[in-house]
Structure formats: structure tokens, C-alpha cells
GROMACS .gro file of C-alpha atoms in nm:
model
  172
    1MET     CA    1  -4.712   8.065   6.881
    2VAL     CA    2  -4.637   7.804   6.616
    3LEU     CA    3  -4.375   8.031   6.457
    4PHE     CA    4  -4.217   8.091   6.798
    5ILE     CA    5  -4.191   7.717   6.863
    6LEU     CA    6  -4.055   7.657   6.512
    7PHE     CA    7  -3.787   7.921   6.571
    8PHE     CA    8  -3.644   7.707   6.849
    9LEU     CA    9  -3.721   7.352   6.745
   10LYS     CA   10  -3.703   7.362   6.365
   11PRO     CA   11  -3.519   7.676   6.256
   12GLU     CA   12  -3.449   7.532   5.911
   13ILE     CA   13  -3.825   7.540   5.838
   14ILE     CA   14  -3.836   7.911   5.921
   15LYS     CA   15  -3.535   7.972   5.697
   16LYS     CA   16  -3.695   7.783   5.405
   17LEU     CA   17  -4.029   7.958   5.459
   18SER     CA   18  -3.857   8.298   5.464
   19TYR     CA   19  -3.666   8.214   5.148
   20CYS     CA   20  -3.976   8.087   4.966
   21LEU     CA   21  -4.178   8.395   5.055
   22THR     CA   22  -3.915   8.630   4.921
   23ALA     CA   23  -3.737   8.446   4.640
   24LYS     CA   24  -4.048   8.328   4.460
   25THR     CA   25  -4.242   8.654   4.486
   26PHE     CA   26  -4.191   9.021   4.417
   27LEU     CA   27  -4.107   9.073   4.785
   28ASN     CA   28  -3.736   9.018   4.723
   29ARG     CA   29  -3.729   9.354   4.544
   30ILE     CA   30  -3.823   9.539   4.862
   31ARG     CA   31  -3.520   9.646   5.062
   32LEU     CA   32  -3.701   9.626   5.397
   33VAL     CA   33  -3.808   9.267   5.328
   34ARG     CA   34  -3.451   9.167   5.239
   35LEU     CA   35  -3.328   9.330   5.560
   36LEU     CA   36  -3.595   9.147   5.759
   37GLN     CA   37  -3.492   8.817   5.602
   38GLN     CA   38  -3.128   8.885   5.691
   39LYS     CA   39  -3.226   8.958   6.053
   40ILE     CA   40  -3.429   8.637   6.070
   41GLU     CA   41  -3.124   8.442   5.956
   42GLU     CA   42  -2.909   8.615   6.220
   43ILE     CA   43  -3.163   8.523   6.489
   44LEU     CA   44  -3.165   8.163   6.373
   45GLU     CA   45  -2.785   8.149   6.391
   46ALA     CA   46  -2.793   8.291   6.744
   47ILE     CA   47  -3.052   8.030   6.844
   48GLN     CA   48  -2.822   7.758   6.712
   49GLU     CA   49  -2.547   7.895   6.940
   50LEU     CA   50  -2.786   7.880   7.235
   51LYS     CA   51  -2.831   7.508   7.189
   52SER     CA   52  -2.489   7.457   7.344
   53LYS     CA   53  -2.544   7.326   7.700
   54LYS     CA   54  -2.247   7.519   7.834
   55LEU     CA   55  -2.381   7.844   7.692
   56PHE     CA   56  -2.734   7.764   7.810
   57PHE     CA   57  -2.621   7.715   8.170
   58PHE     CA   58  -2.406   8.028   8.153
   59LEU     CA   59  -2.704   8.231   8.034
   60PHE     CA   60  -2.935   8.068   8.290
   61PHE     CA   61  -2.713   8.160   8.586
   62TYR     CA   62  -2.639   8.502   8.440
   63SER     CA   63  -3.014   8.560   8.413
   64LEU     CA   64  -3.065   8.455   8.775
   65PHE     CA   65  -2.791   8.698   8.876
   66ILE     CA   66  -2.964   8.979   8.686
   67TRP     CA   67  -3.297   8.904   8.854
   68LEU     CA   68  -3.129   8.899   9.195
   69CYS     CA   69  -2.967   9.235   9.122
   70LEU     CA   70  -3.297   9.376   9.003
   71TYR     CA   71  -3.469   9.278   9.326
   72LEU     CA   72  -3.174   9.400   9.535
   73VAL     CA   73  -3.199   9.742   9.369
   74GLY     CA   74  -3.571   9.753   9.452
   75PHE     CA   75  -3.501   9.646   9.810
   76SER     CA   76  -3.224   9.906   9.845
   77PHE     CA   77  -3.448  10.175   9.698
   78LEU     CA   78  -3.728  10.097   9.940
   79LYS     CA   79  -3.482  10.111  10.230
   80GLY     CA   80  -3.336  10.434  10.090
   81VAL     CA   81  -3.669  10.616  10.087
   82GLY     CA   82  -3.736  10.508  10.444
   83LEU     CA   83  -3.977  10.220  10.385
   84ASN     CA   84  -3.882   9.919  10.595
   85PHE     CA   85  -3.946   9.587  10.427
   86THR     CA   86  -3.780   9.250  10.433
   87PHE     CA   87  -3.611   9.135  10.114
   88TRP     CA   88  -3.900   8.899  10.033
   89GLN     CA   89  -4.156   9.173  10.084
   90ALA     CA   90  -3.953   9.389   9.845
   91VAL     CA   91  -3.953   9.101   9.594
   92PHE     CA   92  -4.332   9.085   9.624
   93ILE     CA   93  -4.368   9.462   9.573
   94GLY     CA   94  -4.110   9.474   9.293
   95SER     CA   95  -4.282   9.195   9.101
   96PHE     CA   96  -4.587   9.408   9.024
   97PRO     CA   97  -4.403   9.649   8.790
   98LEU     CA   98  -4.239   9.353   8.615
   99VAL     CA   99  -4.573   9.184   8.551
  100ILE     CA  100  -4.732   9.509   8.433
  101ALA     CA  101  -4.436   9.573   8.198
  102ALA     CA  102  -4.516   9.245   8.019
  103LEU     CA  103  -4.867   9.364   7.935
  104PRO     CA  104  -4.926   9.553   7.609
  105THR     CA  105  -5.070   9.851   7.796
  106GLN     CA  106  -4.756  10.062   7.836
  107GLY     CA  107  -4.765  10.432   7.769
  108ILE     CA  108  -4.469  10.641   7.660
  109GLY     CA  109  -4.180  10.556   7.890
  110GLY     CA  110  -4.409  10.333   8.093
  111PHE     CA  111  -4.541  10.633   8.285
  112GLY     CA  112  -4.863  10.561   8.465
  113THR     CA  113  -4.858  10.185   8.448
  114THR     CA  114  -4.524  10.147   8.629
  115GLU     CA  115  -4.626  10.383   8.907
  116GLY     CA  116  -4.963  10.213   8.929
  117ALA     CA  117  -4.792   9.879   8.978
  118TRP     CA  118  -4.576  10.019   9.259
  119VAL     CA  119  -4.886  10.172   9.418
  120ILE     CA  120  -5.064   9.836   9.414
  121GLY     CA  121  -4.770   9.657   9.572
  122LEU     CA  122  -4.704   9.920   9.836
  123MET     CA  123  -5.071   9.961   9.927
  124LEU     CA  124  -5.107   9.584   9.963
  125MET     CA  125  -4.822   9.603  10.214
  126GLY     CA  126  -5.006   9.868  10.417
  127HIS     CA  127  -4.877  10.206  10.298
  128SER     CA  128  -5.093  10.505  10.215
  129ARG     CA  129  -5.173  10.597   9.857
  130GLN     CA  130  -4.969  10.921   9.878
  131ILE     CA  131  -4.654  10.744   9.994
  132ALA     CA  132  -4.704  10.468   9.738
  133ILE     CA  133  -4.747  10.716   9.449
  134SER     CA  134  -4.444  10.919   9.556
  135ALA     CA  135  -4.228  10.609   9.590
  136GLY     CA  136  -4.350  10.475   9.254
  137PHE     CA  137  -4.264  10.796   9.070
  138ALA     CA  138  -3.927  10.828   9.245
  139PHE     CA  139  -3.831  10.471   9.160
  140HIS     CA  140  -3.943  10.503   8.799
  141LEU     CA  141  -3.755  10.831   8.744
  142ALA     CA  142  -3.441  10.690   8.908
  143SER     CA  143  -3.468  10.380   8.687
  144ILE     CA  144  -3.500  10.589   8.372
  145MET     CA  145  -3.194  10.793   8.468
  146PHE     CA  146  -2.992  10.475   8.520
  147PHE     CA  147  -3.115  10.331   8.190
  148VAL     CA  148  -3.015  10.645   8.002
  149VAL     CA  149  -2.666  10.651   8.156
  150LEU     CA  150  -2.610  10.278   8.100
  151ALA     CA  151  -2.747  10.295   7.745
  152ALA     CA  152  -2.508  10.580   7.664
  153LEU     CA  153  -2.215  10.384   7.809
  154GLY     CA  154  -2.315  10.073   7.614
  155PHE     CA  155  -2.351  10.271   7.295
  156LEU     CA  156  -2.006  10.424   7.340
  157MET     CA  157  -1.854  10.085   7.417
  158MET     CA  158  -2.011   9.933   7.105
  159LYS     CA  159  -1.911  10.227   6.889
  160PHE     CA  160  -1.547  10.217   6.990
  161SER     CA  161  -1.513   9.841   7.024
  162THR     CA  162  -1.279   9.684   6.772
  163ASN     CA  163  -1.341   9.325   6.879
  164LYS     CA  164  -1.660   9.182   6.727
  165ASN     CA  165  -1.706   8.867   6.940
  166THR     CA  166  -2.013   8.653   6.936
  167LEU     CA  167  -2.195   8.556   7.253
  168SER     CA  168  -2.058   8.203   7.253
  169SER     CA  169  -1.698   8.326   7.250
  170TYR     CA  170  -1.740   8.462   7.603
  171VAL     CA  171  -1.800   8.122   7.760
  172LYS     CA  172  -1.526   7.924   7.589
   0.00000   0.00000   0.00000
């Protein structure tokens, strides 16, 4: 937790600590350690960019938009499989998989825990276990298909992109 706080409040301490650990020991001979140190420096530079208030507010509202879209997809899915809920009920149900995803208990692909979270939410709202399990699996499989398609598109866009902009250049 201390390192996490230092990353944001005193990044220069992390940079000095990283340098001292590698430069003054045999660790600088290890390629993986040098790569790790380079990535730490890149993270610290990105954190410095985030300290811009304009960028912070852009990211804050963009994050809110993403959360809204996430809950709208869950709401639309529930409507699509014939389960009638209000938007706020769908937010309640859709929050269970998000909370479970933050726990370090995920299996491969999140199978089991994600469906279990949907089952809990749907059963708390009065649906049978069979309907809840079916809906949980359907939503999880649909989500994985979307992730795979979007990841492939993102990979192709990155691979063929010639413009290497930083995050802060998008809000100027």
C-alpha cells in the first residue's frame, strides 16, 4: 500500500529506489529486471501526465461513461433474455459480477465465479436458480465473444497505427 501511495504522491522516490536496487547490485545484469525498471519509469511518466486537471476530468467523465455503458449492456441483456427489470434493478444485479471480479478467486476465464455472481443477483431479485444459471452463462459467454472481437480490432488498430500519440494529446 505504501508503494502504491508513493507511486502517485512521490514518484521520484520510486524512481530513485528502482535505480538504487538495480544500479548498485548485480540485478542490473538481468534483462528482465532492466525491462521492469523501464516499465516502472513509463508508468511514472504516465502518472505525471494524469496530474493535469484537464486530463483528470476527461478521464473521470470518460470512466463514468464506460460504467454507464456497462450497466446499459447488462440492462439490455436482461431485457433481451426476457427478464423484466428496471434499470436500477439491473445495476444492482450487474454489480455482483463486478465485485466478484475484483476478488482474487477467479478461475480461467472467470468461469464459475462470474456465473455465481449473476445467480446471486438474479436469485435475490426473485428468479429461480435454473433461470439465473442460464442467464449467467449466456451473459458471460456473450461478454467473452465481445471481448475477443474488440481485442482483435484493437490489436489490428495498434498494429497498423502510424501515429504514436500519448494519452494527454487526445485532450488538448
